[in-house]
Every structure is written in structure tokens, then in C-alpha cells.
Backbone as JSON Lines, residues from 0, in Angstrom:
{"i":0,"aa":"M","n":[163.38,72.87,111.93],"ca":[163.08,71.63,111.33],"c":[161.97,71.85,110.28]}
{"i":1,"aa":"I","n":[162.17,71.28,109.13],"ca":[161.23,71.43,108.02],"c":[160.45,70.14,107.87]}
{"i":2,"aa":"K","n":[159.12,70.28,107.84],"ca":[158.27,69.11,107.67],"c":[157.64,69.16,106.29]}
{"i":3,"aa":"A","n":[157.62,68.09,105.61],"ca":[157.01,67.98,104.28],"c":[155.86,67.02,104.35]}
{"i":4,"aa":"Y","n":[154.76,67.41,103.79],"ca":[153.58,66.56,103.77],"c":[153.27,66.16,102.34]}
{"i":5,"aa":"A","n":[152.99,64.94,102.14],"ca":[152.63,64.45,100.8],"c":[151.12,64.57,100.64]}
{"i":6,"aa":"T","n":[150.71,65.08,99.5],"ca":[149.28,65.18,99.2],"c":[148.98,64.32,98.0]}
{"i":7,"aa":"S","n":[147.8,63.81,97.96],"ca":[147.43,63.0,96.8],"c":[147.06,63.92,95.64]}
{"i":8,"aa":"G","n":[147.29,63.47,94.43],"ca":[147.0,64.27,93.23],"c":[145.51,64.49,93.03]}
{"i":9,"aa":"A","n":[144.67,63.53,93.38],"ca":[143.23,63.63,93.17],"c":[142.63,64.67,94.11]}
{"i":10,"aa":"G","n":[143.14,64.78,95.3],"ca":[142.57,65.73,96.25],"c":[142.85,67.17,95.87]}
{"i":11,"aa":"S","n":[143.95,67.44,95.23],"ca":[144.29,68.81,94.88],"c":[143.63,69.26,93.58]}
{"i":12,"aa":"A","n":[143.03,68.34,92.84],"ca":[142.4,68.7,91.56],"c":[140.98,69.21,91.75]}
{"i":13,"aa":"G","n":[140.52,69.34,92.95],"ca":[139.21,69.9,93.19],"c":[138.09,68.91,92.93]}
{"i":14,"aa":"G","n":[138.3,67.67,93.24],"ca":[137.23,66.7,93.08],"c":[137.44,65.76,91.92]}
{"i":15,"aa":"G","n":[138.58,65.71,91.35],"ca":[138.86,64.78,90.26],"c":[138.23,65.21,88.95]}
{"i":16,"aa":"I","n":[137.79,64.23,88.17],"ca":[137.25,64.5,86.84],"c":[135.91,65.23,86.9]}
{"i":17,"aa":"G","n":[135.17,65.04,87.99],"ca":[133.89,65.73,88.16],"c":[134.07,67.24,88.22]}
{"i":18,"aa":"G","n":[135.16,67.69,88.8],"ca":[135.43,69.12,88.88],"c":[135.76,69.74,87.54]}
{"i":19,"aa":"L","n":[136.27,68.95,86.61],"ca":[136.59,69.44,85.28],"c":[135.41,69.32,84.32]}
{"i":20,"aa":"L","n":[134.58,68.32,84.56],"ca":[133.46,68.06,83.66],"c":[132.32,69.07,83.83]}
{"i":21,"aa":"L","n":[132.06,69.48,85.04],"ca":[130.96,70.41,85.3],"c":[131.12,71.75,84.57]}
{"i":22,"aa":"P","n":[132.27,72.42,84.62],"ca":[132.4,73.67,83.87],"c":[132.27,73.48,82.36]}
{"i":23,"aa":"L","n":[132.75,72.35,81.86],"ca":[132.65,72.06,80.44],"c":[131.18,71.92,80.01]}
{"i":24,"aa":"V","n":[130.4,71.2,80.8],"ca":[128.97,71.03,80.52],"c":[128.25,72.38,80.61]}
{"i":25,"aa":"L","n":[128.58,73.18,81.59],"ca":[127.95,74.49,81.74],"c":[128.28,75.41,80.56]}
{"i":26,"aa":"M","n":[129.52,75.36,80.07],"ca":[129.89,76.18,78.92],"c":[129.13,75.75,77.67]}
{"i":27,"aa":"F","n":[128.96,74.45,77.47],"ca":[128.22,73.96,76.31],"c":[126.75,74.38,76.4]}
{"i":28,"aa":"A","n":[126.15,74.24,77.58],"ca":[124.74,74.62,77.75],"c":[124.56,76.12,77.52]}
{"i":29,"aa":"L","n":[125.46,76.91,78.03],"ca":[125.38,78.36,77.84],"c":[125.51,78.75,76.37]}
{"i":30,"aa":"S","n":[126.45,78.13,75.67],"ca":[126.62,78.45,74.25],"c":[125.41,77.99,73.44]}
{"i":31,"aa":"Y","n":[124.78,76.89,73.83],"ca":[123.58,76.43,73.12],"c":[122.45,77.45,73.25]}
{"i":32,"aa":"F","n":[122.2,77.93,74.45],"ca":[121.09,78.85,74.65],"c":[121.37,80.26,74.16]}
{"i":33,"aa":"L","n":[122.62,80.66,74.06],"ca":[122.95,82.01,73.61],"c":[123.23,82.1,72.11]}
{"i":34,"aa":"M","n":[123.67,80.99,71.48],"ca":[124.05,81.09,70.07],"c":[123.26,80.14,69.17]}
{"i":35,"aa":"I","n":[123.19,78.89,69.51],"ca":[122.62,77.89,68.61],"c":[121.1,78.01,68.53]}
{"i":36,"aa":"K","n":[120.42,78.11,69.66],"ca":[118.97,78.17,69.67],"c":[118.43,79.41,68.94]}
{"i":37,"aa":"P","n":[118.95,80.63,69.18],"ca":[118.45,81.79,68.43],"c":[118.71,81.67,66.92]}
{"i":38,"aa":"Q","n":[119.83,81.06,66.53],"ca":[120.12,80.89,65.1],"c":[119.12,79.95,64.45]}
{"i":39,"aa":"K","n":[118.76,78.88,65.14],"ca":[117.76,77.96,64.6],"c":[116.4,78.64,64.46]}
{"i":40,"aa":"K","n":[116.06,79.51,65.41],"ca":[114.79,80.24,65.34],"c":[114.78,81.18,64.14]}
{"i":41,"aa":"K","n":[115.89,81.87,63.88],"ca":[115.98,82.75,62.72],"c":[115.85,81.97,61.42]}
{"i":42,"aa":"Q","n":[116.48,80.8,61.35],"ca":[116.39,79.98,60.15],"c":[114.96,79.53,59.9]}
{"i":43,"aa":"Q","n":[114.25,79.15,60.95],"ca":[112.85,78.74,60.8],"c":[112.0,79.9,60.32]}
{"i":44,"aa":"E","n":[112.22,81.1,60.84],"ca":[111.47,82.27,60.4],"c":[111.75,82.58,58.94]}
{"i":45,"aa":"A","n":[113.0,82.44,58.5],"ca":[113.36,82.7,57.1],"c":[112.7,81.7,56.18]}
{"i":46,"aa":"I","n":[112.67,80.44,56.57],"ca":[112.01,79.41,55.75],"c":[110.52,79.66,55.69]}
{"i":47,"aa":"Q","n":[109.92,80.04,56.81],"ca":[108.49,80.34,56.84],"c":[108.17,81.54,55.95]}
{"i":48,"aa":"L","n":[108.99,82.58,55.98],"ca":[108.79,83.76,55.13],"c":[108.91,83.37,53.66]}
{"i":49,"aa":"K","n":[109.91,82.58,53.32],"ca":[110.12,82.17,51.93],"c":[108.93,81.36,51.41]}
{"i":50,"aa":"N","n":[108.41,80.49,52.24],"ca":[107.29,79.66,51.81],"c":[105.96,80.41,51.75]}
{"i":51,"aa":"S","n":[105.87,81.56,52.42],"ca":[104.61,82.3,52.44],"c":[104.51,83.37,51.36]}
{"i":52,"aa":"L","n":[105.56,83.54,50.54],"ca":[105.54,84.57,49.5],"c":[104.51,84.23,48.43]}
{"i":53,"aa":"K","n":[103.76,85.25,48.01],"ca":[102.76,85.06,46.96],"c":[102.66,86.33,46.14]}
{"i":54,"aa":"A","n":[102.07,86.21,44.96],"ca":[101.89,87.36,44.07],"c":[101.03,88.41,44.77]}
{"i":55,"aa":"G","n":[101.44,89.66,44.63],"ca":[100.72,90.77,45.25],"c":[101.35,91.27,46.53]}
{"i":56,"aa":"D","n":[102.27,90.51,47.12],"ca":[102.95,90.95,48.34],"c":[103.94,92.06,48.01]}
{"i":57,"aa":"T","n":[103.97,93.09,48.85],"ca":[104.98,94.13,48.73],"c":[106.14,93.72,49.64]}
{"i":58,"aa":"V","n":[107.34,93.67,49.07],"ca":[108.49,93.16,49.8],"c":[109.65,94.16,49.78]}
{"i":59,"aa":"I","n":[110.51,94.02,50.77],"ca":[111.78,94.74,50.82],"c":[112.87,93.69,50.78]}
{"i":60,"aa":"L","n":[113.79,93.82,49.83],"ca":[114.9,92.87,49.71],"c":[116.04,93.3,50.62]}
{"i":61,"aa":"Y","n":[116.97,92.39,50.86],"ca":[118.13,92.72,51.68],"c":[118.96,93.84,51.06]}
{"i":62,"aa":"S","n":[118.88,94.0,49.74],"ca":[119.62,95.07,49.07],"c":[118.95,96.43,49.24]}
{"i":63,"aa":"G","n":[117.72,96.45,49.78],"ca":[117.0,97.7,49.97],"c":[115.97,97.97,48.89]}
{"i":64,"aa":"L","n":[115.92,97.15,47.86],"ca":[114.97,97.31,46.77],"c":[113.55,97.0,47.27]}
{"i":65,"aa":"V","n":[112.61,97.84,46.88],"ca":[111.21,97.67,47.27],"c":[110.42,97.38,46.01]}
{"i":66,"aa":"G","n":[109.55,96.39,46.08],"ca":[108.74,96.06,44.92],"c":[107.59,95.15,45.29]}
{"i":67,"aa":"T","n":[106.77,94.85,44.29],"ca":[105.62,93.97,44.46],"c":[105.87,92.68,43.7]}
{"i":68,"aa":"I","n":[105.61,91.56,44.34],"ca":[105.8,90.27,43.69],"c":[104.69,90.07,42.66]}
{"i":69,"aa":"V","n":[105.08,89.77,41.42],"ca":[104.1,89.5,40.37],"c":[104.06,88.02,40.01]}
{"i":70,"aa":"A","n":[105.11,87.26,40.32],"ca":[105.11,85.83,40.02],"c":[106.07,85.11,40.96]}
{"i":71,"aa":"V","n":[105.69,83.9,41.33],"ca":[106.54,83.04,42.15],"c":[106.68,81.73,41.41]}
{"i":72,"aa":"D","n":[107.93,81.36,41.1],"ca":[108.21,80.12,40.38],"c":[109.25,79.32,41.16]}
{"i":73,"aa":"G","n":[108.81,78.59,42.17],"ca":[109.74,77.83,43.0],"c":[110.62,78.75,43.82]}
{"i":74,"aa":"E","n":[111.92,78.7,43.58],"ca":[112.88,79.54,44.31],"c":[113.01,80.94,43.71]}
{"i":75,"aa":"I","n":[112.48,81.16,42.51],"ca":[112.62,82.45,41.82],"c":[111.33,83.26,41.95]}
{"i":76,"aa":"I","n":[111.49,84.53,42.36],"ca":[110.36,85.44,42.4],"c":[110.61,86.57,41.42]}
{"i":77,"aa":"T","n":[109.54,87.07,40.82],"ca":[109.62,88.21,39.91],"c":[109.01,89.41,40.63]}
{"i":78,"aa":"I","n":[109.79,90.48,40.72],"ca":[109.37,91.69,41.43],"c":[109.19,92.82,40.43]}
{"i":79,"aa":"E","n":[108.11,93.57,40.59],"ca":[107.85,94.75,39.77],"c":[108.14,95.97,40.63]}
{"i":80,"aa":"C","n":[109.02,96.84,40.13],"ca":[109.41,98.03,40.87],"c":[108.6,99.22,40.39]}
{"i":81,"aa":"D","n":[108.01,99.98,41.3],"ca":[107.23,101.16,40.96],"c":[108.15,102.33,40.76]}
{"i":82,"aa":"P","n":[107.83,103.34,40.05],"ca":[106.68,103.53,39.17],"c":[106.97,103.12,37.73]}
{"i":83,"aa":"D","n":[108.18,102.64,37.46],"ca":[108.57,102.34,36.08],"c":[108.11,100.97,35.6]}
{"i":84,"aa":"K","n":[107.54,100.16,36.46],"ca":[107.05,98.82,36.14],"c":[108.18,97.93,35.6]}
{"i":85,"aa":"V","n":[109.36,98.09,36.16],"ca":[110.5,97.25,35.79],"c":[110.37,95.93,36.53]}
{"i":86,"aa":"R","n":[110.54,94.81,35.82],"ca":[110.44,93.49,36.44],"c":[111.82,92.86,36.58]}
{"i":87,"aa":"L","n":[112.1,92.37,37.78],"ca":[113.4,91.77,38.08],"c":[113.18,90.41,38.73]}
{"i":88,"aa":"N","n":[114.07,89.46,38.44],"ca":[114.01,88.13,39.03],"c":[115.03,88.02,40.15]}
{"i":89,"aa":"F","n":[114.62,87.44,41.28],"ca":[115.48,87.23,42.43],"c":[115.2,85.87,43.02]}
{"i":90,"aa":"Q","n":[116.15,85.37,43.8],"ca":[115.89,84.18,44.59],"c":[115.03,84.59,45.78]}
{"i":91,"aa":"S","n":[114.19,83.68,46.22],"ca":[113.28,84.02,47.31],"c":[114.0,84.34,48.61]}
{"i":92,"aa":"Y","n":[115.24,83.86,48.78],"ca":[115.99,84.17,50.0],"c":[116.46,85.62,50.04]}
{"i":93,"aa":"A","n":[116.32,86.37,48.96],"ca":[116.72,87.77,48.94],"c":[115.71,88.66,49.65]}
{"i":94,"aa":"V","n":[114.53,88.13,49.96],"ca":[113.48,88.92,50.6],"c":[113.79,89.06,52.09]}
{"i":95,"aa":"A","n":[113.9,90.31,52.54],"ca":[114.16,90.57,53.96],"c":[112.86,90.55,54.74]}
{"i":96,"aa":"R","n":[111.81,91.18,54.19],"ca":[110.53,91.18,54.88],"c":[109.4,91.56,53.93]}
{"i":97,"aa":"V","n":[108.2,91.19,54.33],"ca":[106.99,91.54,53.59],"c":[106.38,92.73,54.32]}
{"i":98,"aa":"T","n":[106.01,93.77,53.57],"ca":[105.48,94.99,54.18],"c":[104.17,95.37,53.52]}
{"i":99,"aa":"S","n":[103.56,96.4,54.08],"ca":[102.38,96.98,53.44],"c":[102.85,98.08,52.49]}
{"i":100,"aa":"K","n":[102.03,98.42,51.54],"ca":[102.38,99.44,50.55],"c":[102.62,100.79,51.22]}
{"i":101,"aa":"E","n":[101.82,101.14,52.22],"ca":[101.94,102.44,52.88],"c":[103.25,102.56,53.65]}
{"i":102,"aa":"E","n":[103.74,101.45,54.16],"ca":[104.97,101.47,54.95],"c":[106.19,101.78,54.09]}
{"i":103,"aa":"T","n":[106.15,101.45,52.81],"ca":[107.32,101.61,51.95],"c":[107.36,102.97,51.26]}
{"i":104,"aa":"L","n":[106.27,103.72,51.3],"ca":[106.26,105.03,50.64],"c":[107.02,106.04,51.49]}
{"i":105,"aa":"Y","n":[107.68,106.95,50.81],"ca":[108.48,107.96,51.5],"c":[108.03,109.33,51.03]}
{"i":106,"aa":"E","n":[107.75,110.19,51.98],"ca":[107.36,111.55,51.65],"c":[108.39,112.5,52.26]}
{"i":107,"aa":"D","n":[108.73,113.55,51.5],"ca":[109.67,114.55,51.99],"c":[109.06,115.33,53.15]}
{"i":108,"aa":"T","n":[109.8,115.45,54.22],"ca":[109.36,116.28,55.34],"c":[109.99,117.66,55.17]}
{"i":109,"aa":"E","n":[109.6,118.58,56.01],"ca":[110.17,119.94,55.96],"c":[111.67,119.89,56.25]}
{"i":110,"aa":"E","n":[112.09,118.98,57.12],"ca":[113.53,118.85,57.41],"c":[114.29,118.42,56.17]}
{"i":111,"aa":"D","n":[113.71,117.5,55.37],"ca":[114.35,117.06,54.13],"c":[114.46,118.21,53.14]}
{"i":112,"aa":"K","n":[113.4,118.97,53.02],"ca":[113.4,120.1,52.08],"c":[114.41,121.16,52.51]}
{"i":113,"aa":"E","n":[114.51,121.41,53.82],"ca":[115.48,122.38,54.32],"c":[116.9,121.89,54.07]}
{"i":114,"aa":"F","n":[117.15,120.61,54.26],"ca":[118.47,120.05,53.99],"c":[118.82,120.2,52.52]}
{"i":115,"aa":"E","n":[117.87,119.95,51.62],"ca":[118.13,120.12,50.19],"c":[118.42,121.57,49.85]}
{"i":116,"aa":"R","n":[117.72,122.5,50.48],"ca":[117.98,123.93,50.23],"c":[119.39,124.3,50.68]}
{"i":117,"aa":"Q","n":[119.81,123.77,51.83],"ca":[121.16,124.06,52.32],"c":[122.22,123.4,51.44]}
{"i":118,"aa":"L","n":[121.92,122.2,50.98],"ca":[122.88,121.45,50.19],"c":[123.03,122.03,48.79]}
{"i":119,"aa":"F","n":[121.92,122.3,48.14],"ca":[121.95,122.76,46.75],"c":[121.79,124.26,46.59]}
{"i":120,"aa":"G","n":[121.38,124.94,47.62],"ca":[121.2,126.38,47.54],"c":[119.83,126.73,46.99]}
{"i":121,"aa":"E","n":[119.38,127.94,47.27],"ca":[118.07,128.42,46.83],"c":[117.99,128.56,45.32]}
{"i":122,"aa":"E","n":[119.08,128.95,44.68],"ca":[119.06,129.19,43.23],"c":[118.77,127.92,42.46]}
{"i":123,"aa":"D","n":[119.35,126.79,42.89],"ca":[119.11,125.53,42.19],"c":[117.66,125.11,42.3]}
{"i":124,"aa":"N","n":[117.04,125.33,43.47],"ca":[115.64,124.96,43.64],"c":[114.74,125.84,42.78]}
{"i":125,"aa":"K","n":[115.09,127.12,42.61],"ca":[114.3,128.01,41.76],"c":[114.38,127.57,40.31]}
{"i":126,"aa":"D","n":[115.56,127.13,39.89],"ca":[115.72,126.65,38.52],"c":[114.86,125.41,38.28]}
{"i":127,"aa":"D","n":[114.76,124.52,39.27],"ca":[113.95,123.33,39.14],"c":[112.48,123.68,39.02]}
{"i":128,"aa":"K","n":[112.04,124.69,39.77],"ca":[110.63,125.09,39.73],"c":[110.26,125.72,38.4]}
{"i":129,"aa":"Q","n":[111.21,126.44,37.76],"ca":[110.92,127.09,36.49],"c":[110.81,126.06,35.36]}
{"i":130,"aa":"Q","n":[111.51,124.96,35.47],"ca":[111.48,123.96,34.41],"c":[110.3,123.13,34.56]}
């Protein structure tokens, strides 16, 4: 003999609409704290950096260009690139960070010199020294 039992639809849904709403709220809260909040913090930092730019600051642009700000005119900054004293205009949002002059200087290490010797050979380096 086969017995069939009728079940109500609300009981099998795991608590009705409350069972569906809780995971949805948790997913929204999780996405807010993992994606939206950090993005807002980055935007605030970028606005603060843009507003703090002044003449004399040494900056690194997102393109990798290093220079010193010589003029700030609203959204446009004028950067002087060393050692040729070339002046270029950029939007202030192009600045990735403000650095110290010592941080941006690059000196060849012995590993760099050895790599150049291997790459170009000893003869090329001797020719450079004679000129």
C-alpha cells in the first residue's frame, strides 16, 4: 500500500520569504564591504592628492614620467623633466604619487653593469669609454 502525504508549499521553502531574503541581504552587505567601500576610499585619496599638488613637488605620473611641478593652473599642471628642463602640461589626475627627489633617482648597480656587459659585450663598452 502506498501512502501519499501532502505538504504545504511554504513549509518546504525553508521559512518562506525570510529564507530567501536573508542570503540576498548578506550578499549585498558582503559586496559593499569588499568592493564599494574600498573604491570610495581610493577615490577620496585621489581627490586629496589632486588637491594637495603644489609647485616644487616631485611627482611620478601613471605613465612613469618623473618630474617636478613648476605650475598648477586648476586641473592642469606643468611638469619640468630633468635634466633637459622640458616642460609638459598634464591633467592633475595623471599624477600617481608625490615622491621625494632622492626616491626617483636611479643609480646603476654592479648587477646592471654586468648585465650591460653581457648584453652588449666588452668591445662595445670599450668603444664608449674611448669616445
